[in-house]
Amino acid sequence: MKQSEIKQLSIAELQEKLSESKKSYTDLKMAHTISPLDNPIQLRVARRTVARVATELTKRDVQ
């Protein structure tokens, strides 16, 4: 998910997206632990998406 897309979401949508992204990242990590993923770059993309959404939420809380 791109930063421009994240900026357009409301706070409630960001919180929902954050929980979905964290769950997706955890599932990918577990799947990779059991047997290697075909595309391990998915882990990096998921982790960065979680970070982007969390950063945007923190930025809006500060303002």
Coordinates of C-alpha atoms in Angstrom, one line a residue:
M1 CA 0.0 0.0 0.0
K2 CA 1.4 3.4 -1.0
Q3 CA 1.8 6.3 1.3
S4 CA -0.6 8.4 -0.8
E5 CA -3.3 5.8 -0.4
I6 CA -2.7 5.7 3.4
K7 CA -3.1 9.4 3.8
Q8 CA -6.6 9.3 2.3
L9 CA -7.9 6.9 4.9
S10 CA -9.8 8.0 8.1
I11 CA -8.5 7.1 11.5
A12 CA -11.0 4.3 11.9
E13 CA -10.0 2.9 8.6
L14 CA -6.3 3.2 9.5
Q15 CA -6.8 1.3 12.8
E16 CA -8.7 -1.5 10.9
K17 CA -6.0 -1.6 8.2
L18 CA -3.3 -1.8 10.9
S19 CA -4.9 -4.8 12.6
E20 CA -5.4 -6.6 9.2
S21 CA -1.8 -5.9 8.2
K22 CA -0.4 -7.1 11.5
K23 CA -2.4 -10.3 11.2
S24 CA -1.3 -10.8 7.6
Y25 CA 2.3 -10.3 8.6
T26 CA 2.1 -12.7 11.5
D27 CA 0.5 -15.4 9.2
L28 CA 3.2 -14.9 6.6
K29 CA 5.9 -15.2 9.3
M30 CA 4.4 -18.5 10.6
A31 CA 4.1 -19.9 7.1
H32 CA 7.7 -19.0 6.3
T33 CA 8.9 -20.7 9.5
I34 CA 7.1 -23.9 8.7
S35 CA 8.1 -24.0 5.0
P36 CA 9.9 -21.3 3.0
L37 CA 7.7 -19.0 1.1
D38 CA 8.0 -18.9 -2.7
N39 CA 8.5 -15.1 -2.5
P40 CA 10.1 -14.1 0.8
I41 CA 9.9 -10.4 -0.3
Q42 CA 6.3 -10.6 0.9
L43 CA 7.5 -10.5 4.4
R44 CA 9.3 -7.2 3.8
V45 CA 6.4 -5.7 2.0
A46 CA 4.0 -6.7 4.8
R47 CA 6.3 -5.4 7.5
R48 CA 6.7 -2.0 5.8
T49 CA 3.0 -1.7 5.3
V50 CA 2.5 -2.2 9.0
A51 CA 5.1 0.5 9.7
R52 CA 3.6 3.0 7.2
V53 CA 0.1 2.6 8.7
A54 CA 1.4 2.9 12.3
T55 CA 3.4 5.9 11.4
E56 CA 0.4 7.7 9.9
L57 CA -1.7 6.9 13.0
T58 CA 1.0 8.3 15.3
K59 CA 1.4 11.4 13.1
R60 CA -2.3 12.1 13.3
D61 CA -2.4 11.6 17.1
V62 CA 0.3 14.2 17.5
Q63 CA -1.5 16.8 15.4

